[in-house]
XYZ file of C-alpha atoms in Angstrom:
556
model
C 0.000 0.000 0.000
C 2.917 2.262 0.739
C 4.686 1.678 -2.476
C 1.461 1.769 -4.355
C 0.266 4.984 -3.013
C 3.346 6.707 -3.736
C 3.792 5.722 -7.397
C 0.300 7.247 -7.303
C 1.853 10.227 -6.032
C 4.371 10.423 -8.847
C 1.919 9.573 -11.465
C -0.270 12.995 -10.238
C 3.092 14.880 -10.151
C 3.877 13.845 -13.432
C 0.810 15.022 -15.058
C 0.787 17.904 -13.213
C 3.410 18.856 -14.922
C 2.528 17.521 -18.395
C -0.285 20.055 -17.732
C 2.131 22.865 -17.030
C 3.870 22.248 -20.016
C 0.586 22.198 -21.773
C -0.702 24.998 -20.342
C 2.272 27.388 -20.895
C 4.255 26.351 -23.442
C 2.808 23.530 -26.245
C -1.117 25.250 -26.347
C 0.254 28.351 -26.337
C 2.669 27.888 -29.466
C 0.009 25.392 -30.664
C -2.552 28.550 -30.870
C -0.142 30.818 -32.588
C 0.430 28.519 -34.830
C -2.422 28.250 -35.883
C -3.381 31.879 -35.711
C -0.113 32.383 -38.171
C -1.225 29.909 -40.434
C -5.305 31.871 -40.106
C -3.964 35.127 -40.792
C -1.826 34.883 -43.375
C -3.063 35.775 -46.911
C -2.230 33.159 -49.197
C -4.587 32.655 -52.785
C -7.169 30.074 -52.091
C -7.343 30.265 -48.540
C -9.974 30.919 -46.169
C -8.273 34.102 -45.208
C -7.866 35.259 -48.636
C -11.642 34.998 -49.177
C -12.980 36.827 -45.978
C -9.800 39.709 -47.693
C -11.388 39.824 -51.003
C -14.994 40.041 -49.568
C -15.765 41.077 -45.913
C -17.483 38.732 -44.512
C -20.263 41.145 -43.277
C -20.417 44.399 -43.861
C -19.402 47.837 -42.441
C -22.239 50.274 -40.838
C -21.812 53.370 -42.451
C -23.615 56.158 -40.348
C -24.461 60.106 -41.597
C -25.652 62.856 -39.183
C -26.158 65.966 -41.070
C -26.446 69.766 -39.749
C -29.939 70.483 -40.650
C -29.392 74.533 -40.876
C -32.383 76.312 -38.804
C -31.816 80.315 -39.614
C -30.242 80.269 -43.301
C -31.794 83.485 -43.614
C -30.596 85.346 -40.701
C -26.659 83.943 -41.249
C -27.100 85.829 -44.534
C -27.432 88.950 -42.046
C -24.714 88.122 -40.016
C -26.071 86.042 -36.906
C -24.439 83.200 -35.625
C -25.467 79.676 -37.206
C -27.818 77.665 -35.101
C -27.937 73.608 -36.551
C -29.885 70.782 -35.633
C -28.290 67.380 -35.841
C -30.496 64.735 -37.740
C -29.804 60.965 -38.612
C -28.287 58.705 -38.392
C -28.758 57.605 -42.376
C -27.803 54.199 -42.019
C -25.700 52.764 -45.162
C -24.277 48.686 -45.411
C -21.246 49.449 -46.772
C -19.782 46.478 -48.925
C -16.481 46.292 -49.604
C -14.955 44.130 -52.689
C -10.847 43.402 -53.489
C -10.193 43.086 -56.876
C -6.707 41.434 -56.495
C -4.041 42.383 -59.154
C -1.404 40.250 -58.084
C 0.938 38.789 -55.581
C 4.296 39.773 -55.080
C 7.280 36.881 -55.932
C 7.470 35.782 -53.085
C 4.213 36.253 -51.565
C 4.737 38.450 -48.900
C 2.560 41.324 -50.553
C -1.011 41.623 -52.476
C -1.830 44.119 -55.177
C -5.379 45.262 -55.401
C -8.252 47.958 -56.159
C -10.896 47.942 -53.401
C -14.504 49.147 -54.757
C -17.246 49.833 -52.108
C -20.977 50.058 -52.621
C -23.076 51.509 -50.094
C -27.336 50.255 -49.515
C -29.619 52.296 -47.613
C -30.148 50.355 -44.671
C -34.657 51.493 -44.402
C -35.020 49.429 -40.783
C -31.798 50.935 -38.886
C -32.471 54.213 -40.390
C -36.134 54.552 -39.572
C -37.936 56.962 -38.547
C -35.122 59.010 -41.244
C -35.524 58.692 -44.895
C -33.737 59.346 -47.617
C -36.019 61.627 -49.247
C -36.141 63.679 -45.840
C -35.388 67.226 -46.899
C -33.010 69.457 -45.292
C -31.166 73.052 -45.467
C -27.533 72.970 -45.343
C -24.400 74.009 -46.337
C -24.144 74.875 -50.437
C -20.529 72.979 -50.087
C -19.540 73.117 -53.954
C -20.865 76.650 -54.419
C -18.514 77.595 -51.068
C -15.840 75.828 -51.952
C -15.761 76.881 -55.533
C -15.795 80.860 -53.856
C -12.882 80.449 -51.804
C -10.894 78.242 -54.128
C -10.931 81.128 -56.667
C -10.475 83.494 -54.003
C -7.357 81.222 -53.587
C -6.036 81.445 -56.901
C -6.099 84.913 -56.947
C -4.295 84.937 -53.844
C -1.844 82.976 -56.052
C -1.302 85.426 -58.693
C -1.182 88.436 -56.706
C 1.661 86.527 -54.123
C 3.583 85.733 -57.697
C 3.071 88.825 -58.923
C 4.245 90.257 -55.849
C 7.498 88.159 -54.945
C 8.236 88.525 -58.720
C 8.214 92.602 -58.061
C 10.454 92.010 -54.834
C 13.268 90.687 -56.769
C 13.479 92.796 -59.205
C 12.831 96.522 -56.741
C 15.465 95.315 -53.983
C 18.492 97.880 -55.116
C 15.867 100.332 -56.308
C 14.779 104.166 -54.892
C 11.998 104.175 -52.518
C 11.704 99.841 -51.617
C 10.741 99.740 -48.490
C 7.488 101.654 -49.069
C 7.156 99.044 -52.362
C 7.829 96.346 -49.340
C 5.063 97.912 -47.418
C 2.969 97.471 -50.239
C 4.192 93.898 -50.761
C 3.047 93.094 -47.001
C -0.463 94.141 -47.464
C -0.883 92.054 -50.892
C 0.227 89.177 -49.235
C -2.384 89.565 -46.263
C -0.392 90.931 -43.528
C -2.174 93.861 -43.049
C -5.273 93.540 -45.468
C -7.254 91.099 -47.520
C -5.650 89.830 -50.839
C -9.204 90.417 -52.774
C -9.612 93.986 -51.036
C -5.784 94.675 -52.495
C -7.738 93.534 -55.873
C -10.536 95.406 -56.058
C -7.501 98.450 -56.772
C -6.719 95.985 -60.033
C -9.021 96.563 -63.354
C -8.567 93.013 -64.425
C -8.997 91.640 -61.094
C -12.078 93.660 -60.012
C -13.492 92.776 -63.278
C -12.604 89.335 -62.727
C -14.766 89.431 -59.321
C -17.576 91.181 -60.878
C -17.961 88.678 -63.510
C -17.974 86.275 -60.911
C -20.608 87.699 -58.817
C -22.696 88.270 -61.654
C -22.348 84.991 -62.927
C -23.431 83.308 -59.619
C -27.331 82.944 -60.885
C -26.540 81.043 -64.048
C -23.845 78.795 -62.261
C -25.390 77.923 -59.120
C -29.673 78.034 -59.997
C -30.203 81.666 -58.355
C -29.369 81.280 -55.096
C -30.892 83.196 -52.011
C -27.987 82.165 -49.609
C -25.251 80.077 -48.988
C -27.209 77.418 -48.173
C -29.438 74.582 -49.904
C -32.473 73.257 -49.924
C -31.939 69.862 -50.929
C -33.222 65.656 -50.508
C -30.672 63.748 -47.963
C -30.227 61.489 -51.039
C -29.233 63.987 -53.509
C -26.721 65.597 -50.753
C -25.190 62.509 -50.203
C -25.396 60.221 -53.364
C -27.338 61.493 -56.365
C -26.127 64.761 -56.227
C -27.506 68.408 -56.062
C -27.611 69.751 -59.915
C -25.750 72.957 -60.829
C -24.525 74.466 -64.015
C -27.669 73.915 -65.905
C -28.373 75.414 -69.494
C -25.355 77.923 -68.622
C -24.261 80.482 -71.194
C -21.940 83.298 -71.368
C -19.374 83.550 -69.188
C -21.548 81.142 -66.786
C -20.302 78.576 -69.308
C -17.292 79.171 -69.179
C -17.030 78.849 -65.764
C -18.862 75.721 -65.209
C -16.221 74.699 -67.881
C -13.538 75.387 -65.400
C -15.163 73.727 -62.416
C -15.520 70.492 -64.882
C -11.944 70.374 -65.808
C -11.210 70.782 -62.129
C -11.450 67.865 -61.553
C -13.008 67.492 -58.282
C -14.043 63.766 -57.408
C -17.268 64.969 -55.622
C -18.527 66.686 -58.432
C -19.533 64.410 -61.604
C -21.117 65.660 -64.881
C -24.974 64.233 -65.363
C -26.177 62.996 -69.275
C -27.434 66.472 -70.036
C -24.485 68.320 -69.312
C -25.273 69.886 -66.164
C -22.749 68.975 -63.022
C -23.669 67.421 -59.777
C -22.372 67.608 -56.199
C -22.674 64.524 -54.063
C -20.588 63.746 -50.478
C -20.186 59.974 -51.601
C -21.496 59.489 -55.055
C -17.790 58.896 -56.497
C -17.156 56.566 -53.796
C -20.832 54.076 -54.753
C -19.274 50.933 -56.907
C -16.259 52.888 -58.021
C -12.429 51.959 -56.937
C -9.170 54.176 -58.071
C -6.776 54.192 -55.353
C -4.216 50.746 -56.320
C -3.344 49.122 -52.810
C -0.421 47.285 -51.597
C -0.446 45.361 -48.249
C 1.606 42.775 -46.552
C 0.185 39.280 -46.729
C 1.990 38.287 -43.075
C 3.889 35.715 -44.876
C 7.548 35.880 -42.833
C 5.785 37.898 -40.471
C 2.123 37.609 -39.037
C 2.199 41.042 -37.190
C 2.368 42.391 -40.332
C -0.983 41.017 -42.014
C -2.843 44.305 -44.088
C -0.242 46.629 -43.247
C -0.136 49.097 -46.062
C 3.577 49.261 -47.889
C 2.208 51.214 -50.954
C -0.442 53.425 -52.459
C -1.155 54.392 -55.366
C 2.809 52.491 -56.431
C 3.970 54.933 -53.756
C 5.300 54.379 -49.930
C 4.560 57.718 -49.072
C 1.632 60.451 -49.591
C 2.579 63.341 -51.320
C -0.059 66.128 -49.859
C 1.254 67.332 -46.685
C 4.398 69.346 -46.468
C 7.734 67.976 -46.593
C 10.971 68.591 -44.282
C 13.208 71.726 -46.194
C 15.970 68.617 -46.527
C 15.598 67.508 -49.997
C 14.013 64.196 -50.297
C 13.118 63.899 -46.691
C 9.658 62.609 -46.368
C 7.938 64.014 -43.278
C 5.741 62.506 -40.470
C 2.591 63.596 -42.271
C 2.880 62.078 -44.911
C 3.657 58.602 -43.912
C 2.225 55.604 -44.639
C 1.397 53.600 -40.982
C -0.729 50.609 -40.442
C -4.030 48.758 -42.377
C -7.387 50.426 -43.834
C -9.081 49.297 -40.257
C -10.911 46.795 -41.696
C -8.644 44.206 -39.669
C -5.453 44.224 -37.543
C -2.292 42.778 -37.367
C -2.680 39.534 -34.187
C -1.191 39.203 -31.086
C -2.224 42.178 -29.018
C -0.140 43.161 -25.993
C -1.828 45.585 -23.492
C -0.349 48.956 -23.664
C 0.734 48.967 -26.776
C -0.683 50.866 -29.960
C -1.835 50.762 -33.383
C -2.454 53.242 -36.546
C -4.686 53.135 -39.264
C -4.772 54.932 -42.416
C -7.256 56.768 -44.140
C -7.364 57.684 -47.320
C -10.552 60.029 -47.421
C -8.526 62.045 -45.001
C -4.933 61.470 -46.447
C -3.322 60.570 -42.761
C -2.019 57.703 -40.859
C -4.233 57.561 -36.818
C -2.169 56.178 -34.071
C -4.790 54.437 -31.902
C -4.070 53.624 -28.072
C -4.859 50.785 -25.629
C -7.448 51.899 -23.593
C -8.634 48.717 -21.339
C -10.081 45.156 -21.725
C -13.029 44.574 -23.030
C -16.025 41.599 -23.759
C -17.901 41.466 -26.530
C -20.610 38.881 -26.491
C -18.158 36.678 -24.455
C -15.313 37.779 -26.837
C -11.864 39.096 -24.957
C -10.356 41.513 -26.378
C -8.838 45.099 -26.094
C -10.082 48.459 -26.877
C -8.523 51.132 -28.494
C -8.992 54.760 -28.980
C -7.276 57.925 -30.807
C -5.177 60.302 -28.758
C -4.763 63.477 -28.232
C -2.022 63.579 -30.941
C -4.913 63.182 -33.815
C -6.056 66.661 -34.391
C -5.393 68.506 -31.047
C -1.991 68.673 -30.913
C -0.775 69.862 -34.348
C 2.190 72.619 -35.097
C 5.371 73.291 -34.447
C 5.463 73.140 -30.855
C 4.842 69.495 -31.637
C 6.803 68.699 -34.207
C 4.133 68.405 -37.037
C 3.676 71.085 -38.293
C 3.830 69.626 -41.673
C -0.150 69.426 -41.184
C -0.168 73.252 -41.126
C -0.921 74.228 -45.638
C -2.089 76.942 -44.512
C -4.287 77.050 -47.807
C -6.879 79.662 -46.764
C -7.370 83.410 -46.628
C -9.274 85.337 -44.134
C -10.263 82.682 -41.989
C -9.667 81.831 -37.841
C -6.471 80.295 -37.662
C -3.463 81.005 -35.573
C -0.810 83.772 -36.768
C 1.936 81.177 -37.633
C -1.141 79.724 -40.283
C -1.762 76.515 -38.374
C -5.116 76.366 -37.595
C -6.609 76.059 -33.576
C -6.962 73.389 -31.764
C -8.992 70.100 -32.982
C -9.157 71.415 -36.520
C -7.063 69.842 -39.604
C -7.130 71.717 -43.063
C -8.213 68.592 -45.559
C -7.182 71.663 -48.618
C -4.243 69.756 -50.557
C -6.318 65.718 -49.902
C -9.349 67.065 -51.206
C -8.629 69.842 -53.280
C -11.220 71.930 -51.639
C -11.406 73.742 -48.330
C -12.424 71.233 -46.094
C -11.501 71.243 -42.373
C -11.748 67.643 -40.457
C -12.819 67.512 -36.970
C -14.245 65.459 -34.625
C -18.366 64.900 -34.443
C -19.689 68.288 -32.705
C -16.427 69.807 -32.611
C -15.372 67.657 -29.753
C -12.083 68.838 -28.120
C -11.366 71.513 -30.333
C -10.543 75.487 -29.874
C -13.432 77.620 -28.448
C -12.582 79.568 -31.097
C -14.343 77.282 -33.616
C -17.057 75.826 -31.037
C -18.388 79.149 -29.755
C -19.174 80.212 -33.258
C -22.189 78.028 -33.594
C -25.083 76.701 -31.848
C -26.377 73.609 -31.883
C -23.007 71.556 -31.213
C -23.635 68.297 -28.572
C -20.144 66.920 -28.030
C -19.655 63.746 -26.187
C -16.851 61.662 -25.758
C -18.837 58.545 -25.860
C -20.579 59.229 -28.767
C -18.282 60.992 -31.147
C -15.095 59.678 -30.108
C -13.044 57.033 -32.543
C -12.634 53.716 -30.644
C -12.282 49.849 -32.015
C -12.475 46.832 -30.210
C -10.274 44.314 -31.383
C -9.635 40.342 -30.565
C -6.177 39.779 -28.679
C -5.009 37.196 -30.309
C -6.134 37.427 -33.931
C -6.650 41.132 -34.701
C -10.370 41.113 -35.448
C -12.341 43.957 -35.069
C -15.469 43.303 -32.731
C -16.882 46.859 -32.614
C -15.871 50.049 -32.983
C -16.255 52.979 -35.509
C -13.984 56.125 -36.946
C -15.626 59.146 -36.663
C -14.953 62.271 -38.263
C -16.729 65.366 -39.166
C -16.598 67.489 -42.193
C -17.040 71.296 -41.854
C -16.133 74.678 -43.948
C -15.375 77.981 -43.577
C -18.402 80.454 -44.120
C -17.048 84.035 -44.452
C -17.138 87.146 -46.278
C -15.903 87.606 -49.827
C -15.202 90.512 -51.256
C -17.433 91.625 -54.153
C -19.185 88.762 -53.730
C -23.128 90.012 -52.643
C -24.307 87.010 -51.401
C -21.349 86.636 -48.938
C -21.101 90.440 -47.831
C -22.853 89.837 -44.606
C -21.302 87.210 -43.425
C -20.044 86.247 -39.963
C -16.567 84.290 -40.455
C -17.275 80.943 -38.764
C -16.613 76.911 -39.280
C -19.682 75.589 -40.606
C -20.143 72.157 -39.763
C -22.220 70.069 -43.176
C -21.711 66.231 -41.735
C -20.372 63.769 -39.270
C -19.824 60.433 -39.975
C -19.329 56.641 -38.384
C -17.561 54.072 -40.326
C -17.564 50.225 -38.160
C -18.499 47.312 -37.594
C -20.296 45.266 -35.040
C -19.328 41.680 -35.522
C -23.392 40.248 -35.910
C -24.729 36.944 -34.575
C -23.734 34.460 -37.558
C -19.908 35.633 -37.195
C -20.046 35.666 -33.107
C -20.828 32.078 -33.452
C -18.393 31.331 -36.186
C -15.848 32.972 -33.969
C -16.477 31.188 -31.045
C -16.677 27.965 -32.248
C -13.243 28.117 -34.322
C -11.276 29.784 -31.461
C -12.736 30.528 -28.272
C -14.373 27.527 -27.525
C -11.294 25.561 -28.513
C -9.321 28.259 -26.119
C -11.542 27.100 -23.388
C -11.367 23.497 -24.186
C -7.428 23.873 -24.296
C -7.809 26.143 -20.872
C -9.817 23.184 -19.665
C -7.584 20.803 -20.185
C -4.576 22.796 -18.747
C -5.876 23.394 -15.431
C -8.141 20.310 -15.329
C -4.607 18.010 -15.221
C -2.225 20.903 -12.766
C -4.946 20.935 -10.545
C -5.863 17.140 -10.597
C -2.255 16.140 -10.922
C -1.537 18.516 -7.662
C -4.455 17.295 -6.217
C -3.874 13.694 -6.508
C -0.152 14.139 -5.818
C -0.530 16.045 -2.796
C -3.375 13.636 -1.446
C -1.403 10.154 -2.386
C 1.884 11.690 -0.441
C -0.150 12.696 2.622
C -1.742 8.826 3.009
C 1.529 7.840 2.287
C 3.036 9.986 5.492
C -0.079 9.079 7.514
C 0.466 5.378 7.047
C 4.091 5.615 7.378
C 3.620 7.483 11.066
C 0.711 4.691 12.489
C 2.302 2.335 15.165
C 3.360 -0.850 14.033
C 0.655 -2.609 16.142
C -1.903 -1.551 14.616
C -0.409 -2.253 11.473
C -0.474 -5.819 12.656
C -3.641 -5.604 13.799
């Protein structure tokens, strides 16, 4: 009994062990094994079809500033908006792979997305709703040619400094200089001096009927469909001069602006972006290296962006315009707490660096949440080293004096080739000098903040969405009537939330390929320490307590 109870003993103690070992070093390189061999991208593969088509797809969510006194902004009062929505879009996304690099470590493609009203998530809102809000193509047309002239008049200008510097009488020239390029005075009130400038402006404003369908303000009465996909109509039956400026907003160029079968143009937030796909994608595969999966190497055959500004070193690409992390569709595996992640974006031309917040569950799902930092659109300029983000690509507007603009504001000029400044959903954490220029503005940091929740071990998003709103300058331009009155402020047109919440059908998938086998392996870990322990522990104690009884009553 002795000897038999403690090979019992030993046997416990052995698998005790065996289940150590298990538990901490064969499941655990079992399971990223197997995660390597899940995530990796290779043609044919499971993983290759959930990249080419999303296995579900993406909520795409639009609030809009419904404007409530068009009339009296045309007077000068402060704006006072109304957020309605959301207008709930499924938002399909669809790889059209080119090809795969030699040696398989990278994929080539073109990613086309179609967006369907979602009617049930979106109720009681419609897509017919109407609304009043911000004329964005007739603004942005306004300042972009108050822009150019800008332009000409700095050329002109640095052109006249060169040649006047060992001349009679320069620095009054100089003084002259200053004011044309804005130091003192508005570029376009400089102009109105300038015959072929003033005549240019006049033109312009008298023009504005035939190009933009008589407006009353700078505002428009539109359908949420035909603001968002179909487009509002412009430039219709022009003639003159009209023409020839609807000519020159055609050859433009601008994506959200598309000519319609009779010749008249159309503006549209996300019409260009419904079934169409330009932008040519490279990404890592995670072949050779898993925590590289979807990380983008190229764009467009290029490793860096070419918008932002660039470091005065020749050839030196700066922060800005650097290429960092996957289209947040998925994430590289093998999450560590306290670490981070970026995204990129190409509707705002930037790279996000997203932090670890805290653990989460989702539907019995571990995993971590992450969030953007203060670093996003806060903290830009040079006092923090970025101030590559600073264009400074408009005239006349509320910005600080070394052209970067305030706090929580990002000039999208050189991405979108039109005056558009990014912030977050109702202005959140940006400048009071933006904010107290409108009423109307909700922020909340639960509601309009960007956050994902992502799996630990593979990199799947679970929930989460990026949010970003889209705003534009409203101000005063000279010569221009229908501006004249005009308080400068940041209009805000649109927010929007682009996620995912993984739905039932994938829950279940997930669960039953990984976590349930996780818990089965967990299971098995702790079911043969514990029992091994156990029945180690108990066989060596019986073996003490019969080796300590008195002999006697052994023979007894």
């Amino acid at each position: 009994m002795l000897h038999w109870s403690l090979i019992v003993s030993a046997l416990g103690a052995i698998v005790a062990m065996l289940g150590a070992y298990c538990g901490w070093s064969l499941f655990p390189t079992m399971i990223h094994k197997k995660v390597e061999q899940s995530v990796i991208i290779a043609d044919g593969s499971e993983q290759f079809k959930r990249f080419v088509n999303l296995p579900q797809p993406l909520n795409f969510k639009v609030y809009i500033f419904n404007v409530t006194n068009p009339d009296m902004i045309q007077h000068g009062a402060i704006p006072i908006v109304e957020e309605i929505g959301p207008y709930v879009y499924k938002q399909y996304r669809h790889k059209k792979v080119k090809h795969f690099s030699r040696d398989g470590s990278k994929i080539t493609y073109v990613q086309k997305v179609h967006f369907d009203f979602d009617e049930d998530a979106s109720a009681p809102y419609t897509q017919s709703d109407r609304i009043v809000a911000l004329n964005m193509h007739m603004n942005a047309f306004l300042q972009v040619f108050e822009r150019e002239i800008t332009d000409i008049l700095q050329g002109f200008a640095n052109r006249l400094n060169s040649r006047l510097n060992s001349t009679p009488g320069v620095r009054v020239l100089k003084r002259l200089m200053d004011r044309i390029r804005g130091k003192r005075k508005s570029v376009l009130q400089i102009g109105e001096n300038d015959p072929g400038l003033a005549l240019l402006l006049v033109h312009l404003n008298a023009n504005l009927k035939a190009v933009f369908n008589d407006p009353r303000s700078m505002f428009v009465h539109t359908s949420v469909r035909e603001y968002l996909f179909d487009g509002v109509r412009f430039c219709i039956n022009p003639q003159g001069i009209a023409k020839a400026i609807c000519n020159q907003i055609k050859e433009s160029g601008s994506k959200t602006i598309r000519e319609q079968s009779d010749g008249s143009l159309a503006f549209s937030f996300f019409g260009h972006k419904n079934g169409s796909g330009h932008e040519v994608y490279e990404v890592h595969t995670g072949k050779g290296d898993a925590t590289k999966v979807l990380e983008i190497q190229k764009l467009d055959d290029s490793h860096n962006l070419h918008v932002w500004l660039n470091s005065s070193n020749e050839g030196e690409t700066s922060a800005c315009n650097q290429i960092n992390g996957t289209d947040a569709s998925s994430y590289p595996p093998f999450r560590q707490r306290g670490d981070s992640m970026y995204i990129f974006s190409a509707d705002i031309c930037r790279s996000v660096q997203l932090f670890y917040q805290s653990d989460i569950q989702y539907q019995g799902i571990p995993g971590f949440r992450y969030s953007i930092g203060e670093n996003f659109i806060n903290d830009i300029g040079p006092e923090h080293d970025n101030e590559c983000f600073c264009v400074d690509k408009l005239a006349n507007v509320i910005k600080r004096k070394n052209g970067c603009l305030y706090a929580g504001a990002l000039d999208l000029t050189t991405c979108l080739d039109a005056p558009v400044i990014l912030t977050l959903p109702h202005m959140l954490g940006a400048s009071n000098e933006y904010r107290k220029m409108i009423r109307g503005l909700k922020p909340d940091a639960k509601k309009h903040q960007t956050f994902v929740d992502v799996q630990t071990l593979t990199g799947t998003p679970l929930q989460g969405g990026k949010r970003v709103q889209f705003n534009m300058f409203l101000k005063s331009i000279n010569r221009i009537t229908i501006t004249e009155n005009l308080t400068t402020v940041l209009m805000p047109a649109i927010w929007v939330e682009e996620g995912i919440q993984l739905n039932g059908e994938m829950v279940k998938f997930f669960k039953k390929r990984l976590i349930n086998t996780l818990k089965t392996l967990d299971i098995v870990h702790w079911a043969g320490l514990c029992g091994g322990v156990g029945v180690a522990a108990l066989s060596l104690i019986y073996y003490i307590y019969q080796r300590g009884r008195p002999v006697k009553e052994l023979v007894k």
